[in-house]
Short mmCIF file of C-alpha atoms and ligand atoms in Angstrom, two decimals:
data_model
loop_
_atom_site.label_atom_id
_atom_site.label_comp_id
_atom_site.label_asym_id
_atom_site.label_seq_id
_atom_site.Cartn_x
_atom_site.Cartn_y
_atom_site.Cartn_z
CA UNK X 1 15.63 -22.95 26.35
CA UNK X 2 17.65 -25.44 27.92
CA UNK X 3 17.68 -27.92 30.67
CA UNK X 4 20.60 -28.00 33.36
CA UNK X 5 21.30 -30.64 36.22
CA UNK X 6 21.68 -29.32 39.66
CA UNK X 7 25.34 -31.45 40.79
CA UNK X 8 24.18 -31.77 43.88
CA UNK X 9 20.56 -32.08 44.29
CA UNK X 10 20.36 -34.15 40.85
CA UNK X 11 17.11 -32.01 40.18
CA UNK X 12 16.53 -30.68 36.61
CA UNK X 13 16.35 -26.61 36.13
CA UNK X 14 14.65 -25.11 33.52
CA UNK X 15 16.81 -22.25 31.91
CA UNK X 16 15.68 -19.68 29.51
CA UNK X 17 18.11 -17.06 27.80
CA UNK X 18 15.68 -13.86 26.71
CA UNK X 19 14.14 -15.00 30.02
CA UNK X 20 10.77 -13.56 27.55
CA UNK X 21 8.05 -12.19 29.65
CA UNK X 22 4.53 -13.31 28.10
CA UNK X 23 2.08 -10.49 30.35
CA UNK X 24 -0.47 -10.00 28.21
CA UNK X 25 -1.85 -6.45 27.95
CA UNK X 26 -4.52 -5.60 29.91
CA UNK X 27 -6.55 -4.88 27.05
CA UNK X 28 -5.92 -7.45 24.88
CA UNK X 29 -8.58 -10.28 24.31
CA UNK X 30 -7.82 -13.27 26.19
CA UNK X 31 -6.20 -15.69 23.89
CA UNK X 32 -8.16 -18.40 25.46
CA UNK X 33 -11.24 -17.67 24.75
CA UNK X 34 -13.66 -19.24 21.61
CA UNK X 35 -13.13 -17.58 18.63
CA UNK X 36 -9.53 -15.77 20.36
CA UNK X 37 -5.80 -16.69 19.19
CA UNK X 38 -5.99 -20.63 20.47
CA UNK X 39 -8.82 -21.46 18.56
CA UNK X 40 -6.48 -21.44 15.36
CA UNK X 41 -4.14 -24.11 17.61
CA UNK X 42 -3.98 -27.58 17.04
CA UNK X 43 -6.65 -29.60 19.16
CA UNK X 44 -5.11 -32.19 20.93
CA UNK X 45 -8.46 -33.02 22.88
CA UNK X 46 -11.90 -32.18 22.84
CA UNK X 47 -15.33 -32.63 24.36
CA UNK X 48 -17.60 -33.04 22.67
CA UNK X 49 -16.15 -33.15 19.99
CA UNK X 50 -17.96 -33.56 16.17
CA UNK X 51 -17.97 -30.07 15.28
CA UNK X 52 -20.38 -28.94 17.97
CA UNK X 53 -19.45 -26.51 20.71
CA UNK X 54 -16.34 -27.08 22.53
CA UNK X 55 -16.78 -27.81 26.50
CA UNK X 56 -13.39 -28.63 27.43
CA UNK X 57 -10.28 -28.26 25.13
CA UNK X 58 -6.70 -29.26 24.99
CA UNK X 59 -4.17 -27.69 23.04
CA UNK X 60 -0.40 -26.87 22.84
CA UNK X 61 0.23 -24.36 25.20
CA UNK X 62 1.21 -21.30 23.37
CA UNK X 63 4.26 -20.38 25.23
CA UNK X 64 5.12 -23.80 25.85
CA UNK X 65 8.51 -24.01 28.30
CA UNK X 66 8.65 -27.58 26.81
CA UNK X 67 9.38 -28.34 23.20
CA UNK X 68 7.96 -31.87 21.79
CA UNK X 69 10.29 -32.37 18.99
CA UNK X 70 13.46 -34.27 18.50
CA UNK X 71 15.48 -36.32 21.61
CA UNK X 72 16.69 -34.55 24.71
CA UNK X 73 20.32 -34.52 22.96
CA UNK X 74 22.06 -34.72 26.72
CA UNK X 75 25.73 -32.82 26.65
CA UNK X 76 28.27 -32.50 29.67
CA UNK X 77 29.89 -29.94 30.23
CA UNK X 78 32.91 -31.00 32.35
CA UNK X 79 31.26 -32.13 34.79
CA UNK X 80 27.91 -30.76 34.08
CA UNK X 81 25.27 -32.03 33.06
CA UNK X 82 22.30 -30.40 30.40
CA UNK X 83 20.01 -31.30 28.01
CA UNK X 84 17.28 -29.47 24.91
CA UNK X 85 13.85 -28.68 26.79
CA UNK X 86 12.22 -31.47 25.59
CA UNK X 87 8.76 -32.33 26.50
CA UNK X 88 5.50 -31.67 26.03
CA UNK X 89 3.63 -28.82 27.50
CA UNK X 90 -0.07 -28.44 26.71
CA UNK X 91 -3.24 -26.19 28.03
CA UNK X 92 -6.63 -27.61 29.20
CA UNK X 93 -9.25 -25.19 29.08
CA UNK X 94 -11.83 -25.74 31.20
CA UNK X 95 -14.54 -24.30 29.80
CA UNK X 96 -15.39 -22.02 27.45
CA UNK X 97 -16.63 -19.64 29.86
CA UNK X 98 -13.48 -16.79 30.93
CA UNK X 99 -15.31 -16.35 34.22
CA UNK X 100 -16.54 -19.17 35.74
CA UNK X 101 -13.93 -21.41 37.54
CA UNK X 102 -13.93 -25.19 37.93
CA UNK X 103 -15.01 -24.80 41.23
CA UNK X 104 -17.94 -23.19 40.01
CA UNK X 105 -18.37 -26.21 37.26
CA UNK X 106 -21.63 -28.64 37.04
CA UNK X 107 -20.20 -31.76 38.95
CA UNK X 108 -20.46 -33.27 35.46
CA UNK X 109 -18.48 -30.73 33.35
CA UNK X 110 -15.25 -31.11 36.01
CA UNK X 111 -15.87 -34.76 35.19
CA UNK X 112 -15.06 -34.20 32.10
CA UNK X 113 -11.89 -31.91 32.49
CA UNK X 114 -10.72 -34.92 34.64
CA UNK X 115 -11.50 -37.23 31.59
CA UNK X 116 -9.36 -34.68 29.61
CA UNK X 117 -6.19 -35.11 31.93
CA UNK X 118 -6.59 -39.11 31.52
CA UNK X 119 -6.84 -38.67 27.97
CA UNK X 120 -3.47 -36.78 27.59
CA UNK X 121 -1.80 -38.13 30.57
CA UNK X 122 -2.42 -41.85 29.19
CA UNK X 123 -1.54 -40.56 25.53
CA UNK X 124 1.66 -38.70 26.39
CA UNK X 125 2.76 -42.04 28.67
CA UNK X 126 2.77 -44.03 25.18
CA UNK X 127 5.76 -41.60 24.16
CA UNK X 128 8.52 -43.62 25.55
CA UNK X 129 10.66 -40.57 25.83
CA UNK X 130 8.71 -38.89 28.42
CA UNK X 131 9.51 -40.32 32.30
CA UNK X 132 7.02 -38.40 33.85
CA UNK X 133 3.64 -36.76 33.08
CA UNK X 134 1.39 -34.64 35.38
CA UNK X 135 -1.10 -32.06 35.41
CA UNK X 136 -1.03 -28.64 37.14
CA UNK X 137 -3.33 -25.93 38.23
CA UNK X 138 -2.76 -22.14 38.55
CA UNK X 139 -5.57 -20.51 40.33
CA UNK X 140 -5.62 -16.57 41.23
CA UNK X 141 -2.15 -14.24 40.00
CA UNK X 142 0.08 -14.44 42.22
CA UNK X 143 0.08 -18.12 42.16
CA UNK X 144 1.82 -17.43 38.30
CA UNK X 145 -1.27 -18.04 36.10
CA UNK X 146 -0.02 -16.84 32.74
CA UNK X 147 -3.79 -16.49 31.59
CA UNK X 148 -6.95 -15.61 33.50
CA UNK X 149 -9.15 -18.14 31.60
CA UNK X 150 -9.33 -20.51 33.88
CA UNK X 151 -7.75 -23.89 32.45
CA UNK X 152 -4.58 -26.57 33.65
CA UNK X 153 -1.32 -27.55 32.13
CA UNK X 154 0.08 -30.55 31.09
CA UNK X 155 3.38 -31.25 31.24
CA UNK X 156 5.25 -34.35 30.18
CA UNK X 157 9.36 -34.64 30.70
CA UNK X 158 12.40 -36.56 29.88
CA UNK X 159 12.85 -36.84 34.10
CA UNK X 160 11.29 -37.17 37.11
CA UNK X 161 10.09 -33.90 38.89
CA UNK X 162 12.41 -34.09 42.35
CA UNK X 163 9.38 -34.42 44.87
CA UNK X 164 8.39 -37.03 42.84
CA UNK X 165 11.61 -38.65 43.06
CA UNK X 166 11.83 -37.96 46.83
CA UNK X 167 8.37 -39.86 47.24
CA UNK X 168 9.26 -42.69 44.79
CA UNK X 169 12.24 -42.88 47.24
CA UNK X 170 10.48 -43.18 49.96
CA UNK X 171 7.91 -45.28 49.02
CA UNK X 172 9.69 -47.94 47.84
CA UNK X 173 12.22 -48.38 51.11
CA UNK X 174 8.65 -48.27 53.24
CA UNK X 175 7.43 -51.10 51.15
CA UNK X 176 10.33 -53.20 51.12
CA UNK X 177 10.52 -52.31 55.16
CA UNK X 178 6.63 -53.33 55.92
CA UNK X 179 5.29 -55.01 52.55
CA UNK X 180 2.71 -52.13 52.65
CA UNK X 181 2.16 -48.89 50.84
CA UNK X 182 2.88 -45.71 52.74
CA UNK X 183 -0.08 -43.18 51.63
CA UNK X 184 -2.51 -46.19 51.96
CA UNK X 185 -1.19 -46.18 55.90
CA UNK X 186 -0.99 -42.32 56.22
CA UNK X 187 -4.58 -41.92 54.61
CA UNK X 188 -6.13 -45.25 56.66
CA UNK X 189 -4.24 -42.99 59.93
CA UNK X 190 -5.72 -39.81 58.91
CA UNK X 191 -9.41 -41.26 58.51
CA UNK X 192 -9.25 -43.32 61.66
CA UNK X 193 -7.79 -39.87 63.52
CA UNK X 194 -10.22 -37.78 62.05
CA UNK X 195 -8.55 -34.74 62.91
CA UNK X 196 -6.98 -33.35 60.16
CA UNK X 197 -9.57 -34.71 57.50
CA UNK X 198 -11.50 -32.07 55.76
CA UNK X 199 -14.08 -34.05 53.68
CA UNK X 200 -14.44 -37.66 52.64
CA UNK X 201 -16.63 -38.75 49.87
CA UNK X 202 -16.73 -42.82 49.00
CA UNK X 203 -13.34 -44.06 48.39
CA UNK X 204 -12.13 -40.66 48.30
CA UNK X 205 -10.78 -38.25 51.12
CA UNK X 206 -9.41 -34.62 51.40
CA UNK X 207 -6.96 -33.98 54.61
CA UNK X 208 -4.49 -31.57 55.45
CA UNK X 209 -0.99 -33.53 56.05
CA UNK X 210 0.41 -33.70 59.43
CA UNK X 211 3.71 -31.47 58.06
CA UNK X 212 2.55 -28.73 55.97
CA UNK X 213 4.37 -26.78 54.67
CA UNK X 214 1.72 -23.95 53.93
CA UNK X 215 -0.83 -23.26 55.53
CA UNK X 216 -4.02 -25.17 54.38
CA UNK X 217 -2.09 -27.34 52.26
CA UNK X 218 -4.77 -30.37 50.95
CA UNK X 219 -4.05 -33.49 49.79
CA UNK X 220 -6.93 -35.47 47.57
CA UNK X 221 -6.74 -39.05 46.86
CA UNK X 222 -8.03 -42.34 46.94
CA UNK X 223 -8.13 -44.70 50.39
CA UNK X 224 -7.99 -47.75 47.84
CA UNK X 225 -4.53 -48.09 46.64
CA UNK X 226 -4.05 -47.76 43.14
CA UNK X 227 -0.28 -46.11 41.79
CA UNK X 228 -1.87 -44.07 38.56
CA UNK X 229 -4.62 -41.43 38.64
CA UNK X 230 -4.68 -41.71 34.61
CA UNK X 231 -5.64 -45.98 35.12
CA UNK X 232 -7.59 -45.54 38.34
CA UNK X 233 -10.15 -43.10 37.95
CA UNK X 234 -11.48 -44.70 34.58
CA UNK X 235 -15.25 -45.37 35.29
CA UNK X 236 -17.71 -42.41 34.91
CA UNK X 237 -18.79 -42.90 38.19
CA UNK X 238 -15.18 -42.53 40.07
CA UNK X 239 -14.71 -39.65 37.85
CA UNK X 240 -17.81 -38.09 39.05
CA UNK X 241 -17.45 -38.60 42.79
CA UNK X 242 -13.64 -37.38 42.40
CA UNK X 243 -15.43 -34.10 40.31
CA UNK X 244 -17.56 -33.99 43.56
CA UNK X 245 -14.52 -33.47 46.25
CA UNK X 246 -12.67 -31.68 44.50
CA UNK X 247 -15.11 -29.04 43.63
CA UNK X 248 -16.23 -28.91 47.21
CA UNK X 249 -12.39 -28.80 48.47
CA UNK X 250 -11.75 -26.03 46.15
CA UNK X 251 -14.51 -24.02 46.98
CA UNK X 252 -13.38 -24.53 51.07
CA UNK X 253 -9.86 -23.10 50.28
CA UNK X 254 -11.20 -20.67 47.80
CA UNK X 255 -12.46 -19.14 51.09
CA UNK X 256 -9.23 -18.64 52.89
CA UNK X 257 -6.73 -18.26 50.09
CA UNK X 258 -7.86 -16.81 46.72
CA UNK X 259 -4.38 -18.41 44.95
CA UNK X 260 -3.30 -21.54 44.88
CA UNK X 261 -1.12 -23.94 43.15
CA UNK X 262 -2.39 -27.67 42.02
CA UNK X 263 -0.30 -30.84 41.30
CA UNK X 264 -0.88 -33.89 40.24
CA UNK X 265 1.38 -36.89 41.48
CA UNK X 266 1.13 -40.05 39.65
CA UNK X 267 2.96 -43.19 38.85
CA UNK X 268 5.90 -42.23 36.43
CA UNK X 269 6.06 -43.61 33.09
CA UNK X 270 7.36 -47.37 33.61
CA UNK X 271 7.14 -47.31 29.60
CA UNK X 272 10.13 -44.96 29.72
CA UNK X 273 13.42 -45.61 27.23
CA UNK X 274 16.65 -46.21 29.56
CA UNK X 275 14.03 -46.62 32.44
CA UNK X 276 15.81 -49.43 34.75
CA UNK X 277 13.46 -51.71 35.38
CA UNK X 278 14.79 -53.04 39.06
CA UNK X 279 13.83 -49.54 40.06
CA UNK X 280 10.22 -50.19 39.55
CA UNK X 281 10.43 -53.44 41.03
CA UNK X 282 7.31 -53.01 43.37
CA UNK X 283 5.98 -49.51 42.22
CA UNK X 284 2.72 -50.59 41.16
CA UNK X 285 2.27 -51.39 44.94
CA UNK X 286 3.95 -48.75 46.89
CA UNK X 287 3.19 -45.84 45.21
CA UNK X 288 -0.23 -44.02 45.55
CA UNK X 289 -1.58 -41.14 43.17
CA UNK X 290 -2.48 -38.07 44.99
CA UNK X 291 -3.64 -34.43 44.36
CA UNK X 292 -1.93 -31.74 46.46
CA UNK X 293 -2.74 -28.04 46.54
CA UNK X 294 -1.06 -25.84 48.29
CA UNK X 295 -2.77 -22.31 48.90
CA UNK X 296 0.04 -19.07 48.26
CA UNK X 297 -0.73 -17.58 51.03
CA UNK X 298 1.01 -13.99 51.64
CA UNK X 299 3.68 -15.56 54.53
CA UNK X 300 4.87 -13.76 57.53
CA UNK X 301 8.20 -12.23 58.22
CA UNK X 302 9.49 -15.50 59.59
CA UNK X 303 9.43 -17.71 56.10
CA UNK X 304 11.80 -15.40 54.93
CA UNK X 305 14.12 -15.15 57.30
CA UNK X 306 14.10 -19.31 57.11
CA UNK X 307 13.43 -20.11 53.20
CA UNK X 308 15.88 -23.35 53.71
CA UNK X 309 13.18 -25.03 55.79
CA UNK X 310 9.28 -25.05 55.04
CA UNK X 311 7.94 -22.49 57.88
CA UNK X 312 4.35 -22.69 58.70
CA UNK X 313 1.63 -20.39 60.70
CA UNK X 314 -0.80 -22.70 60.83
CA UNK X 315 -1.37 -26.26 62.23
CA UNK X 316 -3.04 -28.53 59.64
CA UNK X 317 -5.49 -29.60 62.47
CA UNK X 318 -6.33 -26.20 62.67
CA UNK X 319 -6.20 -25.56 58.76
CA UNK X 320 -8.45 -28.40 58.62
CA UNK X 321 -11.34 -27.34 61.23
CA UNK X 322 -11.01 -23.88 59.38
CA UNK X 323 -12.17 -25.99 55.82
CA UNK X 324 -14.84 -28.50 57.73
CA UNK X 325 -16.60 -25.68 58.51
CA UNK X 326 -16.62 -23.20 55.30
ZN1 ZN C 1 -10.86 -16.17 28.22
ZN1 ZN C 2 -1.61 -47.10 48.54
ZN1 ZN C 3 3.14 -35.78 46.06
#
């Protein structure tokens, strides 16, 4: 496994030689289940933990694309540029349940799965060679869930995923422009509009962005500014009434689109080694966490023909009626 720069885009690709395929047979037990394969893996996290009955559970993923050991040993290669696969790749399981989904969580246990992605995200931050950490969510096969037991990933790398870097990008020239933080003005927009806004709960509000790029495409986050999901949502309560949305929200696009893909975009690790510090001048105050899911819906015709540029069915203030009223 190996990591390779793109020359031109600067974005990191993740290269594997045996290209190893990992389908599990139909028949098989699922490794993630109590008493399965994982149970003999290393528990990085648990609740609750003191020998009684696991409800949520973190562990090294087992096919991890990411390797934790060593340094990133970057090479050129004329005038290439690759590194090892560091980083740290790691499975949440939900719950020890293999058919009930997080949507389908008590508002309390999804709590606590969020209280497991703070855990790791704020643990993995402290290793100084990791830039950026985030959590992901495969729901339904085709969006590339490797198991059916429904869980998340965390990843942690030695760069900066390029969306990420195309938002810390932006963010930072909007700031410097107008002193003020961009998703705090899209998301004070958005509520004040009320036309693409699916469902707002306290501080926190679901919408579907003015460009998506698939159709229902939600974004989750916060209306009060804060740069890190991992050092924002740290009280109980928050963690609850986040729980609360996002169950809700899933269940909405659950309706429409049985797959989807989650990501988590936080603050990257300021921490970092090498990290240039200039960079991150004003980050604490232009960038804003946010959850966005984007449904895999099967496209039209037309999304082939254009795969360069994001092609989209369905207006977002249509998308979003559609979810209101599920
Ligand atoms: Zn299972
Ligand atoms: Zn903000
Ligand atoms: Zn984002």
């Amino acid at each position: 496994m190996q990591l390779r720069r793109d020359p031109i885009t600067q974005s990191w690709v993740n290269l594997e030689d045996e290209g190893e395929d990992h389908v599990r047979h139909k028949d098989a037990p699922c490794p993630l289940c109590p008493g399965q394969v994982n149970e003999s893996a290393q528990t990085l996290y648990e609740y609750p933990g003191g020998g009684s009955i696991w409800q949520v559970r973190v562990t090294p993923h087992l096919h991890p694309i990411y390797r934790i050991e060593g340094d990133p040993q970057r090479r050129a290669e004329g005038i290439y540029d690759k590194m090892r696969s560091l980083g740290a790749h790691e499975i949440v399981v939900e719950n020890p349940d293999h058919d009930v989904q997080l949507s389908r969580l008590s508002d309390e246990n999804v709590a606590q799965v969020l209280r497991a992605y703070l855990a790791r995200m704020n643990d993995l931050k402290r290793d100084r060679r990791f830039r950026y950490v985030t959590v992901s969510r495969n729901h339904g096969a085709t969006a590339g869930g490797e198991f059916d037991h429904p869980h998340s990933e965390v990843t942690a790398t030695p760069f900066i995923p390029r969306r990420v870097g195309y938002e810390l990008r932006s963010s930072s020239r909007y700031f410097a422009m107008k002193e003020r933080c961009l998703i705090c003005d899209i998301a004070e927009q958005e509520i004040s509009q009320n036309i693409r806004i699916v469902e707002q709960l306290g501080r926190f509000v679901a919408f579907c962005p003015f460009a998506a790029r698939v159709p229902y495409e939600t974004w989750l986050l916060s209306a009060r500014h804060h740069c890190a999901f991992e050092e924002d949502l740290t009280a109980w309560d928050d963690q609850l009434q986040f729980a609360r949305l996002l169950k809700s929200v899933l269940k909405r696009l659950e309706a429409v689109s049985p797959t989807y893909h989650l990501v988590l975009h936080s603050s990257p690790n300021v921490g970092a080694k090498f990290q240039k510090s200039d960079i991150w001048r004003t980050l604490a105050d232009d960038y804003h966490w946010h959850v966005e899911i984007l449904p895999v819906i099967p496209s039209k015709a037309r999304s082939y023909a254009l795969k360069e540029v994001y092609y989209n069915s369905l207006l977002p203030e249509a998308a979003a009626e559609t979810l209101r009223n599920v």
